[in-house]
Amino acid sequence: MTQEILYVCEEIHPTITKKFLQSPVHVHDHPELSIILSGEAVYSIKDKTYIIRKGELVLFNPNVSHSVYLSPQTQYKDLHIGYSKLTESVMDYFEKTGNDFIILKLSSEKKYFYSLCEELLQEYRLRKKDCRTMIHSLATQLLVLIYRELVKEGVAPSEHLCNMGYPDKRKVVEFITHYINENYMNEISLDMFAKDMYLSQVYISKIFKEETGSSPINYLIKTRLSKAKELLEEQDLPIKVVSGQVGYEDAYHFSKLFKKYYGYAPSALKRHKN
């Protein structure tokens, strides 16, 4: 399963309260990272109480019961990130230690860690094009920094630290095909994958063709045209609308690609259907 960011949630309590604020006891069916950005909070985790302050974080495995208390006179801000899965190194840490949550005080990477948090929040707030890709990259970097802190504290092995060998080809190709299948209607480029994976465009094209017999761009075109054919066969939509729904703003360019691939124009398919 490819790692996905399920949600980003920023909670702010800027006003001073006169009474305790408490969240209900709850669990998540996925890992969650909670980062204190300012102030402090009292976390109740599996019936034990912990005071978590700025510069500290909590990383939960799935199904760990917890709740959060805010004391009176507290101004507080935090960030929660839900992951479909954790990085291999952090998952291995949980498995080998038997722990199901981490409370960590940041040290050497603290300044950089918080700069990534702010960058992630900016992406989340502004919702610019391809923000999901940026948020995924930044949220994954946070997990990498957490593992490095665990290694520095001597509670995690260093075997997962940087290996400059190329990643597993099959996993790279699976990620790209899954992304295209889910996002074919959006703007997608080889450069986007290269930047996100820290791999060269030439290398990505090479291994993709080795695994699938096609280039990433041809796979994208094939996916878009296949979806377009389905829409034309199943719904009575104008060609320009179908073109836009599969990621082509230029309906003329779309029609040329469609005819080149299938041997007939999309308008012919509409006439045949009618």
PDB file of C-alpha atoms in Angstrom:
ATOM      1  CA  MET A   1       0.000   0.000   0.000  1.00  0.00           C
ATOM      2  CA  THR A   2       1.339   3.410  -1.013  1.00  0.00           C
ATOM      3  CA  GLN A   3       1.636   5.934   1.794  1.00  0.00           C
ATOM      4  CA  GLU A   4      -1.005   8.652   1.630  1.00  0.00           C
ATOM      5  CA  ILE A   5      -1.681  11.692   3.796  1.00  0.00           C
ATOM      6  CA  LEU A   6      -5.251  11.270   5.026  1.00  0.00           C
ATOM      7  CA  TYR A   7      -5.658  14.712   6.584  1.00  0.00           C
ATOM      8  CA  VAL A   8      -3.942  17.790   7.959  1.00  0.00           C
ATOM      9  CA  CYS A   9      -5.673  19.487  10.878  1.00  0.00           C
ATOM     10  CA  GLU A  10      -4.556  22.720  12.542  1.00  0.00           C
ATOM     11  CA  GLU A  11      -6.125  23.476  15.922  1.00  0.00           C
ATOM     12  CA  ILE A  12      -5.803  26.935  17.472  1.00  0.00           C
ATOM     13  CA  HIS A  13      -7.073  28.134  20.838  1.00  0.00           C
ATOM     14  CA  PRO A  14      -5.941  31.784  20.831  1.00  0.00           C
ATOM     15  CA  THR A  15      -8.203  32.977  23.647  1.00  0.00           C
ATOM     16  CA  ILE A  16      -7.567  32.362  27.309  1.00  0.00           C
ATOM     17  CA  THR A  17     -10.197  30.059  28.793  1.00  0.00           C
ATOM     18  CA  LYS A  18     -11.456  29.994  32.361  1.00  0.00           C
ATOM     19  CA  LYS A  19     -12.020  26.257  32.496  1.00  0.00           C
ATOM     20  CA  PHE A  20     -10.497  22.988  31.293  1.00  0.00           C
ATOM     21  CA  LEU A  21     -11.144  22.014  27.690  1.00  0.00           C
ATOM     22  CA  GLN A  22     -11.140  18.271  27.067  1.00  0.00           C
ATOM     23  CA  SER A  23     -11.505  16.184  23.922  1.00  0.00           C
ATOM     24  CA  PRO A  24     -13.351  12.860  24.239  1.00  0.00           C
ATOM     25  CA  VAL A  25     -11.294   9.678  24.573  1.00  0.00           C
ATOM     26  CA  HIS A  26     -10.868   8.345  21.047  1.00  0.00           C
ATOM     27  CA  VAL A  27      -8.765   6.140  18.776  1.00  0.00           C
ATOM     28  CA  HIS A  28      -7.786   6.292  15.110  1.00  0.00           C
ATOM     29  CA  ASP A  29      -7.641   3.377  12.675  1.00  0.00           C
ATOM     30  CA  HIS A  30      -4.476   4.882  11.180  1.00  0.00           C
ATOM     31  CA  PRO A  31      -1.232   6.450  12.480  1.00  0.00           C
ATOM     32  CA  GLU A  32      -1.422  10.086  13.576  1.00  0.00           C
ATOM     33  CA  LEU A  33       1.275  12.651  14.320  1.00  0.00           C
ATOM     34  CA  SER A  34       0.429  15.438  16.801  1.00  0.00           C
ATOM     35  CA  ILE A  35       2.860  18.365  17.018  1.00  0.00           C
ATOM     36  CA  ILE A  36       2.664  21.139  19.621  1.00  0.00           C
ATOM     37  CA  LEU A  37       3.348  24.437  17.836  1.00  0.00           C
ATOM     38  CA  SER A  38       2.809  26.717  20.861  1.00  0.00           C
ATOM     39  CA  GLY A  39       1.630  26.402  24.452  1.00  0.00           C
ATOM     40  CA  GLU A  40       1.198  23.058  26.187  1.00  0.00           C
ATOM     41  CA  ALA A  41      -1.437  20.360  26.537  1.00  0.00           C
ATOM     42  CA  VAL A  42      -2.105  17.441  28.853  1.00  0.00           C
ATOM     43  CA  TYR A  43      -2.395  14.177  26.940  1.00  0.00           C
ATOM     44  CA  SER A  44      -4.097  11.176  28.505  1.00  0.00           C
ATOM     45  CA  ILE A  45      -2.774   8.129  26.653  1.00  0.00           C
ATOM     46  CA  LYS A  46      -3.881   4.628  27.646  1.00  0.00           C
ATOM     47  CA  ASP A  47      -4.900   5.932  31.091  1.00  0.00           C
ATOM     48  CA  LYS A  48      -1.561   7.675  31.733  1.00  0.00           C
ATOM     49  CA  THR A  49      -1.073  11.452  31.772  1.00  0.00           C
ATOM     50  CA  TYR A  50       1.688  13.378  29.967  1.00  0.00           C
ATOM     51  CA  ILE A  51       2.328  17.123  29.681  1.00  0.00           C
ATOM     52  CA  ILE A  52       3.361  17.891  26.080  1.00  0.00           C
ATOM     53  CA  ARG A  53       4.936  21.287  25.355  1.00  0.00           C
ATOM     54  CA  LYS A  54       6.177  23.196  22.320  1.00  0.00           C
ATOM     55  CA  GLY A  55       9.172  21.346  20.915  1.00  0.00           C
ATOM     56  CA  GLU A  56       7.568  17.980  21.648  1.00  0.00           C
ATOM     57  CA  LEU A  57       5.344  15.685  19.622  1.00  0.00           C
ATOM     58  CA  VAL A  58       3.320  12.505  19.913  1.00  0.00           C
ATOM     59  CA  LEU A  59       3.226   9.831  17.205  1.00  0.00           C
ATOM     60  CA  PHE A  60       0.446   7.269  17.549  1.00  0.00           C
ATOM     61  CA  ASN A  61       0.137   3.853  16.008  1.00  0.00           C
ATOM     62  CA  PRO A  62      -3.462   2.913  15.106  1.00  0.00           C
ATOM     63  CA  ASN A  63      -5.967   2.103  17.871  1.00  0.00           C
ATOM     64  CA  VAL A  64      -4.234   3.881  20.761  1.00  0.00           C
ATOM     65  CA  SER A  65      -6.824   5.465  23.064  1.00  0.00           C
ATOM     66  CA  HIS A  66      -6.097   9.084  24.000  1.00  0.00           C
ATOM     67  CA  SER A  67      -7.627  12.443  24.853  1.00  0.00           C
ATOM     68  CA  VAL A  68      -6.328  15.992  25.224  1.00  0.00           C
ATOM     69  CA  TYR A  69      -6.875  18.502  28.069  1.00  0.00           C
ATOM     70  CA  LEU A  70      -6.159  22.224  27.874  1.00  0.00           C
ATOM     71  CA  SER A  71      -5.586  23.998  31.143  1.00  0.00           C
ATOM     72  CA  PRO A  72      -7.244  27.324  32.037  1.00  0.00           C
ATOM     73  CA  GLN A  73      -5.265  30.406  30.956  1.00  0.00           C
ATOM     74  CA  THR A  74      -3.679  28.415  28.093  1.00  0.00           C
ATOM     75  CA  GLN A  75      -3.089  29.703  24.575  1.00  0.00           C
ATOM     76  CA  TYR A  76      -2.468  26.702  22.382  1.00  0.00           C
ATOM     77  CA  LYS A  77      -1.786  25.670  18.803  1.00  0.00           C
ATOM     78  CA  ASP A  78      -1.081  22.233  17.363  1.00  0.00           C
ATOM     79  CA  LEU A  79      -0.894  20.307  14.101  1.00  0.00           C
ATOM     80  CA  HIS A  80      -2.298  16.819  13.436  1.00  0.00           C
ATOM     81  CA  ILE A  81      -1.363  14.720  10.397  1.00  0.00           C
ATOM     82  CA  GLY A  82      -3.081  11.437   9.561  1.00  0.00           C
ATOM     83  CA  TYR A  83      -1.052   8.868   7.588  1.00  0.00           C
ATOM     84  CA  SER A  84      -2.311   5.773   5.784  1.00  0.00           C
ATOM     85  CA  LYS A  85       0.989   4.173   6.848  1.00  0.00           C
ATOM     86  CA  LEU A  86       4.305   5.226   8.361  1.00  0.00           C
ATOM     87  CA  THR A  87       7.753   5.089   6.799  1.00  0.00           C
ATOM     88  CA  GLU A  88       9.492   1.712   6.884  1.00  0.00           C
ATOM     89  CA  SER A  89      12.008   2.830   9.518  1.00  0.00           C
ATOM     90  CA  VAL A  90       9.350   4.115  11.967  1.00  0.00           C
ATOM     91  CA  MET A  91       7.153   1.032  11.457  1.00  0.00           C
ATOM     92  CA  ASP A  92      10.211  -1.127  12.165  1.00  0.00           C
ATOM     93  CA  TYR A  93      10.869   0.861  15.364  1.00  0.00           C
ATOM     94  CA  PHE A  94       7.337   0.229  16.635  1.00  0.00           C
ATOM     95  CA  GLU A  95       7.541  -3.456  15.744  1.00  0.00           C
ATOM     96  CA  LYS A  96      10.924  -4.054  17.414  1.00  0.00           C
ATOM     97  CA  THR A  97      10.224  -2.049  20.583  1.00  0.00           C
ATOM     98  CA  GLY A  98       6.631  -3.137  21.062  1.00  0.00           C
ATOM     99  CA  ASN A  99       5.668   0.500  21.666  1.00  0.00           C
ATOM    100  CA  ASP A 100       2.479   1.819  20.108  1.00  0.00           C
ATOM    101  CA  PHE A 101       3.147   5.540  20.590  1.00  0.00           C
ATOM    102  CA  ILE A 102       6.138   7.885  20.828  1.00  0.00           C
ATOM    103  CA  ILE A 103       6.535  11.064  22.877  1.00  0.00           C
ATOM    104  CA  LEU A 104       9.595  12.840  21.532  1.00  0.00           C
ATOM    105  CA  LYS A 105      11.381  16.067  22.488  1.00  0.00           C
ATOM    106  CA  LEU A 106      13.055  17.560  19.445  1.00  0.00           C
ATOM    107  CA  SER A 107      16.665  18.673  19.733  1.00  0.00           C
ATOM    108  CA  SER A 108      19.158  18.985  16.880  1.00  0.00           C
ATOM    109  CA  GLU A 109      16.579  19.083  14.082  1.00  0.00           C
ATOM    110  CA  LYS A 110      14.063  21.226  15.972  1.00  0.00           C
ATOM    111  CA  LYS A 111      14.399  24.441  13.932  1.00  0.00           C
ATOM    112  CA  TYR A 112      14.275  22.608  10.600  1.00  0.00           C
ATOM    113  CA  PHE A 113      11.388  20.430  11.795  1.00  0.00           C
ATOM    114  CA  TYR A 114       9.246  23.455  12.636  1.00  0.00           C
ATOM    115  CA  SER A 115      10.126  25.183   9.361  1.00  0.00           C
ATOM    116  CA  LEU A 116       8.752  22.112   7.555  1.00  0.00           C
ATOM    117  CA  CYS A 117       5.593  22.312   9.687  1.00  0.00           C
ATOM    118  CA  GLU A 118       5.064  25.944   8.689  1.00  0.00           C
ATOM    119  CA  GLU A 119       5.706  25.143   5.027  1.00  0.00           C
ATOM    120  CA  LEU A 120       3.210  22.274   5.213  1.00  0.00           C
ATOM    121  CA  LEU A 121       0.585  24.523   6.816  1.00  0.00           C
ATOM    122  CA  GLN A 122       1.127  27.135   4.099  1.00  0.00           C
ATOM    123  CA  GLU A 123       0.512  24.498   1.428  1.00  0.00           C
ATOM    124  CA  TYR A 124      -2.600  23.368   3.298  1.00  0.00           C
ATOM    125  CA  ARG A 125      -3.981  26.901   3.694  1.00  0.00           C
ATOM    126  CA  LEU A 126      -3.254  28.207   0.193  1.00  0.00           C
ATOM    127  CA  ARG A 127      -4.279  25.030  -1.694  1.00  0.00           C
ATOM    128  CA  LYS A 128      -2.103  25.821  -4.709  1.00  0.00           C
ATOM    129  CA  LYS A 129      -1.795  23.446  -7.652  1.00  0.00           C
ATOM    130  CA  ASP A 130      -0.238  20.070  -6.718  1.00  0.00           C
ATOM    131  CA  CYS A 131      -0.437  20.969  -3.017  1.00  0.00           C
ATOM    132  CA  ARG A 132      -1.225  17.329  -2.156  1.00  0.00           C
ATOM    133  CA  THR A 133       2.124  16.263  -3.619  1.00  0.00           C
ATOM    134  CA  MET A 134       3.950  18.938  -1.609  1.00  0.00           C
ATOM    135  CA  ILE A 135       2.086  18.067   1.591  1.00  0.00           C
ATOM    136  CA  HIS A 136       2.920  14.371   1.119  1.00  0.00           C
ATOM    137  CA  SER A 137       6.600  15.199   0.646  1.00  0.00           C
ATOM    138  CA  LEU A 138       6.758  17.496   3.696  1.00  0.00           C
ATOM    139  CA  ALA A 139       4.805  15.120   5.959  1.00  0.00           C
ATOM    140  CA  THR A 140       7.143  12.270   4.987  1.00  0.00           C
ATOM    141  CA  GLN A 141      10.190  14.422   5.778  1.00  0.00           C
ATOM    142  CA  LEU A 142       8.780  14.969   9.280  1.00  0.00           C
ATOM    143  CA  LEU A 143       8.758  11.192   9.841  1.00  0.00           C
ATOM    144  CA  VAL A 144      12.361  10.950   8.620  1.00  0.00           C
ATOM    145  CA  LEU A 145      13.450  13.638  11.105  1.00  0.00           C
ATOM    146  CA  ILE A 146      11.567  11.869  13.909  1.00  0.00           C
ATOM    147  CA  TYR A 147      13.444   8.652  13.203  1.00  0.00           C
ATOM    148  CA  ARG A 148      16.777  10.497  13.182  1.00  0.00           C
ATOM    149  CA  GLU A 149      15.964  11.912  16.624  1.00  0.00           C
ATOM    150  CA  LEU A 150      15.183   8.384  17.858  1.00  0.00           C
ATOM    151  CA  VAL A 151      18.550   7.193  16.548  1.00  0.00           C
ATOM    152  CA  LYS A 152      20.323  10.087  18.259  1.00  0.00           C
ATOM    153  CA  GLU A 153      18.629   9.180  21.554  1.00  0.00           C
ATOM    154  CA  GLY A 154      19.896   5.623  21.133  1.00  0.00           C
ATOM    155  CA  VAL A 155      16.435   4.042  21.102  1.00  0.00           C
ATOM    156  CA  ALA A 156      16.381   3.124  17.403  1.00  0.00           C
ATOM    157  CA  PRO A 157      19.006   1.415  15.197  1.00  0.00           C
ATOM    158  CA  SER A 158      20.875   3.421  12.559  1.00  0.00           C
ATOM    159  CA  GLU A 159      20.419   0.729   9.884  1.00  0.00           C
ATOM    160  CA  HIS A 160      17.596   2.721   8.253  1.00  0.00           C
ATOM    161  CA  LEU A 161      19.648   5.879   7.814  1.00  0.00           C
ATOM    162  CA  CYS A 162      20.457   7.195   4.378  1.00  0.00           C
ATOM    163  CA  ASN A 163      21.211   4.646   1.696  1.00  0.00           C
ATOM    164  CA  MET A 164      21.995   6.328  -1.622  1.00  0.00           C
ATOM    165  CA  GLY A 165      21.188   3.220  -3.657  1.00  0.00           C
ATOM    166  CA  TYR A 166      18.211   3.427  -5.986  1.00  0.00           C
ATOM    167  CA  PRO A 167      14.802   2.459  -4.562  1.00  0.00           C
ATOM    168  CA  ASP A 168      12.935  -0.688  -5.521  1.00  0.00           C
ATOM    169  CA  LYS A 169      11.901  -0.336  -9.175  1.00  0.00           C
ATOM    170  CA  ARG A 170       8.569  -2.070  -8.729  1.00  0.00           C
ATOM    171  CA  LYS A 171       7.537   0.255  -5.887  1.00  0.00           C
ATOM    172  CA  VAL A 172       8.419   3.349  -7.924  1.00  0.00           C
ATOM    173  CA  VAL A 173       6.366   2.113 -10.889  1.00  0.00           C
ATOM    174  CA  GLU A 174       3.451   1.095  -8.647  1.00  0.00           C
ATOM    175  CA  PHE A 175       3.403   4.566  -7.095  1.00  0.00           C
ATOM    176  CA  ILE A 176       3.372   6.296 -10.494  1.00  0.00           C
ATOM    177  CA  THR A 177       0.681   4.058 -12.023  1.00  0.00           C
ATOM    178  CA  HIS A 178      -1.505   4.410  -8.912  1.00  0.00           C
ATOM    179  CA  TYR A 179      -1.090   8.188  -8.936  1.00  0.00           C
ATOM    180  CA  ILE A 180      -1.964   8.421 -12.643  1.00  0.00           C
ATOM    181  CA  ASN A 181      -5.002   6.149 -12.233  1.00  0.00           C
ATOM    182  CA  GLU A 182      -6.339   8.367  -9.433  1.00  0.00           C
ATOM    183  CA  ASN A 183      -5.328  11.786 -10.822  1.00  0.00           C
ATOM    184  CA  TYR A 184      -5.384  11.464 -14.639  1.00  0.00           C
ATOM    185  CA  MET A 185      -7.805  14.422 -14.849  1.00  0.00           C
ATOM    186  CA  ASN A 186      -5.201  16.776 -13.327  1.00  0.00           C
ATOM    187  CA  GLU A 187      -1.972  18.186 -14.736  1.00  0.00           C
ATOM    188  CA  ILE A 188       0.730  15.513 -14.443  1.00  0.00           C
ATOM    189  CA  SER A 189       4.349  15.684 -15.592  1.00  0.00           C
ATOM    190  CA  LEU A 190       7.463  13.553 -15.411  1.00  0.00           C
ATOM    191  CA  ASP A 191       9.223  16.478 -13.730  1.00  0.00           C
ATOM    192  CA  MET A 192       6.667  16.352 -10.889  1.00  0.00           C
ATOM    193  CA  PHE A 193       7.469  12.689 -10.166  1.00  0.00           C
ATOM    194  CA  ALA A 194      11.213  13.316 -10.426  1.00  0.00           C
ATOM    195  CA  LYS A 195      11.100  16.112  -7.844  1.00  0.00           C
ATOM    196  CA  ASP A 196       8.795  14.205  -5.507  1.00  0.00           C
ATOM    197  CA  MET A 197      10.921  11.027  -5.568  1.00  0.00           C
ATOM    198  CA  TYR A 198      14.372  12.651  -5.856  1.00  0.00           C
ATOM    199  CA  LEU A 199      15.043  10.609  -9.008  1.00  0.00           C
ATOM    200  CA  SER A 200      16.027  11.723 -12.501  1.00  0.00           C
ATOM    201  CA  GLN A 201      13.437  11.853 -15.271  1.00  0.00           C
ATOM    202  CA  VAL A 202      15.642   9.605 -17.419  1.00  0.00           C
ATOM    203  CA  TYR A 203      15.844   6.944 -14.691  1.00  0.00           C
ATOM    204  CA  ILE A 204      12.077   7.038 -14.038  1.00  0.00           C
ATOM    205  CA  SER A 205      11.319   6.652 -17.754  1.00  0.00           C
ATOM    206  CA  LYS A 206      13.806   3.789 -18.058  1.00  0.00           C
ATOM    207  CA  ILE A 207      12.492   1.675 -15.177  1.00  0.00           C
ATOM    208  CA  PHE A 208       8.850   2.423 -16.024  1.00  0.00           C
ATOM    209  CA  LYS A 209       9.355   1.109 -19.556  1.00  0.00           C
ATOM    210  CA  GLU A 210      11.237  -1.936 -18.233  1.00  0.00           C
ATOM    211  CA  GLU A 211       8.342  -2.808 -15.913  1.00  0.00           C
ATOM    212  CA  THR A 212       5.361  -1.895 -18.112  1.00  0.00           C
ATOM    213  CA  GLY A 213       6.627  -1.759 -21.694  1.00  0.00           C
ATOM    214  CA  SER A 214       5.457   1.865 -21.918  1.00  0.00           C
ATOM    215  CA  SER A 215       6.686   5.297 -20.915  1.00  0.00           C
ATOM    216  CA  PRO A 216       4.936   7.179 -18.056  1.00  0.00           C
ATOM    217  CA  ILE A 217       3.590   9.764 -20.527  1.00  0.00           C
ATOM    218  CA  ASN A 218       2.188   7.095 -22.866  1.00  0.00           C
ATOM    219  CA  TYR A 219       0.616   5.364 -19.859  1.00  0.00           C
ATOM    220  CA  LEU A 220      -1.011   8.678 -18.889  1.00  0.00           C
ATOM    221  CA  ILE A 221      -2.325   9.211 -22.442  1.00  0.00           C
ATOM    222  CA  LYS A 222      -3.662   5.650 -22.610  1.00  0.00           C
ATOM    223  CA  THR A 223      -5.414   6.058 -19.237  1.00  0.00           C
ATOM    224  CA  ARG A 224      -6.969   9.391 -20.202  1.00  0.00           C
ATOM    225  CA  LEU A 225      -8.190   8.155 -23.590  1.00  0.00           C
ATOM    226  CA  SER A 226      -9.608   4.978 -22.084  1.00  0.00           C
ATOM    227  CA  LYS A 227     -11.566   7.034 -19.535  1.00  0.00           C
ATOM    228  CA  ALA A 228     -12.709   9.375 -22.318  1.00  0.00           C
ATOM    229  CA  LYS A 229     -13.988   6.426 -24.396  1.00  0.00           C
ATOM    230  CA  GLU A 230     -15.962   5.206 -21.386  1.00  0.00           C
ATOM    231  CA  LEU A 231     -17.553   8.635 -20.932  1.00  0.00           C
ATOM    232  CA  LEU A 232     -18.448   8.918 -24.632  1.00  0.00           C
ATOM    233  CA  GLU A 233     -20.004   5.447 -24.627  1.00  0.00           C
ATOM    234  CA  GLU A 234     -21.895   5.786 -21.365  1.00  0.00           C
ATOM    235  CA  GLN A 235     -22.930   9.459 -21.266  1.00  0.00           C
ATOM    236  CA  ASP A 236     -24.228  12.006 -23.766  1.00  0.00           C
ATOM    237  CA  LEU A 237     -21.612  14.707 -23.159  1.00  0.00           C
ATOM    238  CA  PRO A 238     -20.077  17.279 -25.520  1.00  0.00           C
ATOM    239  CA  ILE A 239     -16.578  16.377 -26.668  1.00  0.00           C
ATOM    240  CA  LYS A 240     -15.170  19.537 -25.066  1.00  0.00           C
ATOM    241  CA  VAL A 241     -16.618  18.488 -21.693  1.00  0.00           C
ATOM    242  CA  VAL A 242     -15.211  14.959 -22.010  1.00  0.00           C
ATOM    243  CA  SER A 243     -11.832  16.402 -23.011  1.00  0.00           C
ATOM    244  CA  GLY A 244     -11.737  18.586 -19.880  1.00  0.00           C
ATOM    245  CA  GLN A 245     -12.825  15.757 -17.586  1.00  0.00           C
ATOM    246  CA  VAL A 246      -9.863  13.597 -18.617  1.00  0.00           C
ATOM    247  CA  GLY A 247      -7.235  16.334 -18.354  1.00  0.00           C
ATOM    248  CA  TYR A 248      -7.142  17.965 -21.809  1.00  0.00           C
ATOM    249  CA  GLU A 249      -8.035  21.664 -21.986  1.00  0.00           C
ATOM    250  CA  ASP A 250      -7.617  21.702 -25.773  1.00  0.00           C
ATOM    251  CA  ALA A 251     -10.480  19.672 -27.289  1.00  0.00           C
ATOM    252  CA  TYR A 252      -8.833  19.729 -30.762  1.00  0.00           C
ATOM    253  CA  HIS A 253      -5.615  18.214 -29.412  1.00  0.00           C
ATOM    254  CA  PHE A 254      -7.684  15.632 -27.520  1.00  0.00           C
ATOM    255  CA  SER A 255      -9.580  14.667 -30.704  1.00  0.00           C
ATOM    256  CA  LYS A 256      -6.308  14.201 -32.632  1.00  0.00           C
ATOM    257  CA  LEU A 257      -4.876  11.952 -29.902  1.00  0.00           C
ATOM    258  CA  PHE A 258      -8.118   9.973 -29.691  1.00  0.00           C
ATOM    259  CA  LYS A 259      -8.195   9.349 -33.453  1.00  0.00           C
ATOM    260  CA  LYS A 260      -4.508   8.390 -33.503  1.00  0.00           C
ATOM    261  CA  TYR A 261      -5.045   5.869 -30.697  1.00  0.00           C
ATOM    262  CA  TYR A 262      -8.409   4.354 -31.697  1.00  0.00           C
ATOM    263  CA  GLY A 263      -8.453   4.970 -35.472  1.00  0.00           C
ATOM    264  CA  TYR A 264     -11.588   7.100 -35.394  1.00  0.00           C
ATOM    265  CA  ALA A 265     -12.517  10.508 -33.987  1.00  0.00           C
ATOM    266  CA  PRO A 266     -14.527  10.910 -30.778  1.00  0.00           C
ATOM    267  CA  SER A 267     -17.258  12.583 -32.840  1.00  0.00           C
ATOM    268  CA  ALA A 268     -17.597   9.351 -34.865  1.00  0.00           C
ATOM    269  CA  LEU A 269     -18.112   7.400 -31.671  1.00  0.00           C
ATOM    270  CA  LYS A 270     -20.847   9.840 -30.605  1.00  0.00           C
ATOM    271  CA  ARG A 271     -22.587   9.542 -34.013  1.00  0.00           C
ATOM    272  CA  HIS A 272     -22.387   5.747 -33.887  1.00  0.00           C
ATOM    273  CA  LYS A 273     -23.878   5.739 -30.385  1.00  0.00           C
ATOM    274  CA  ASN A 274     -26.731   8.044 -31.430  1.00  0.00           C
TER     275      ASN A 274
END
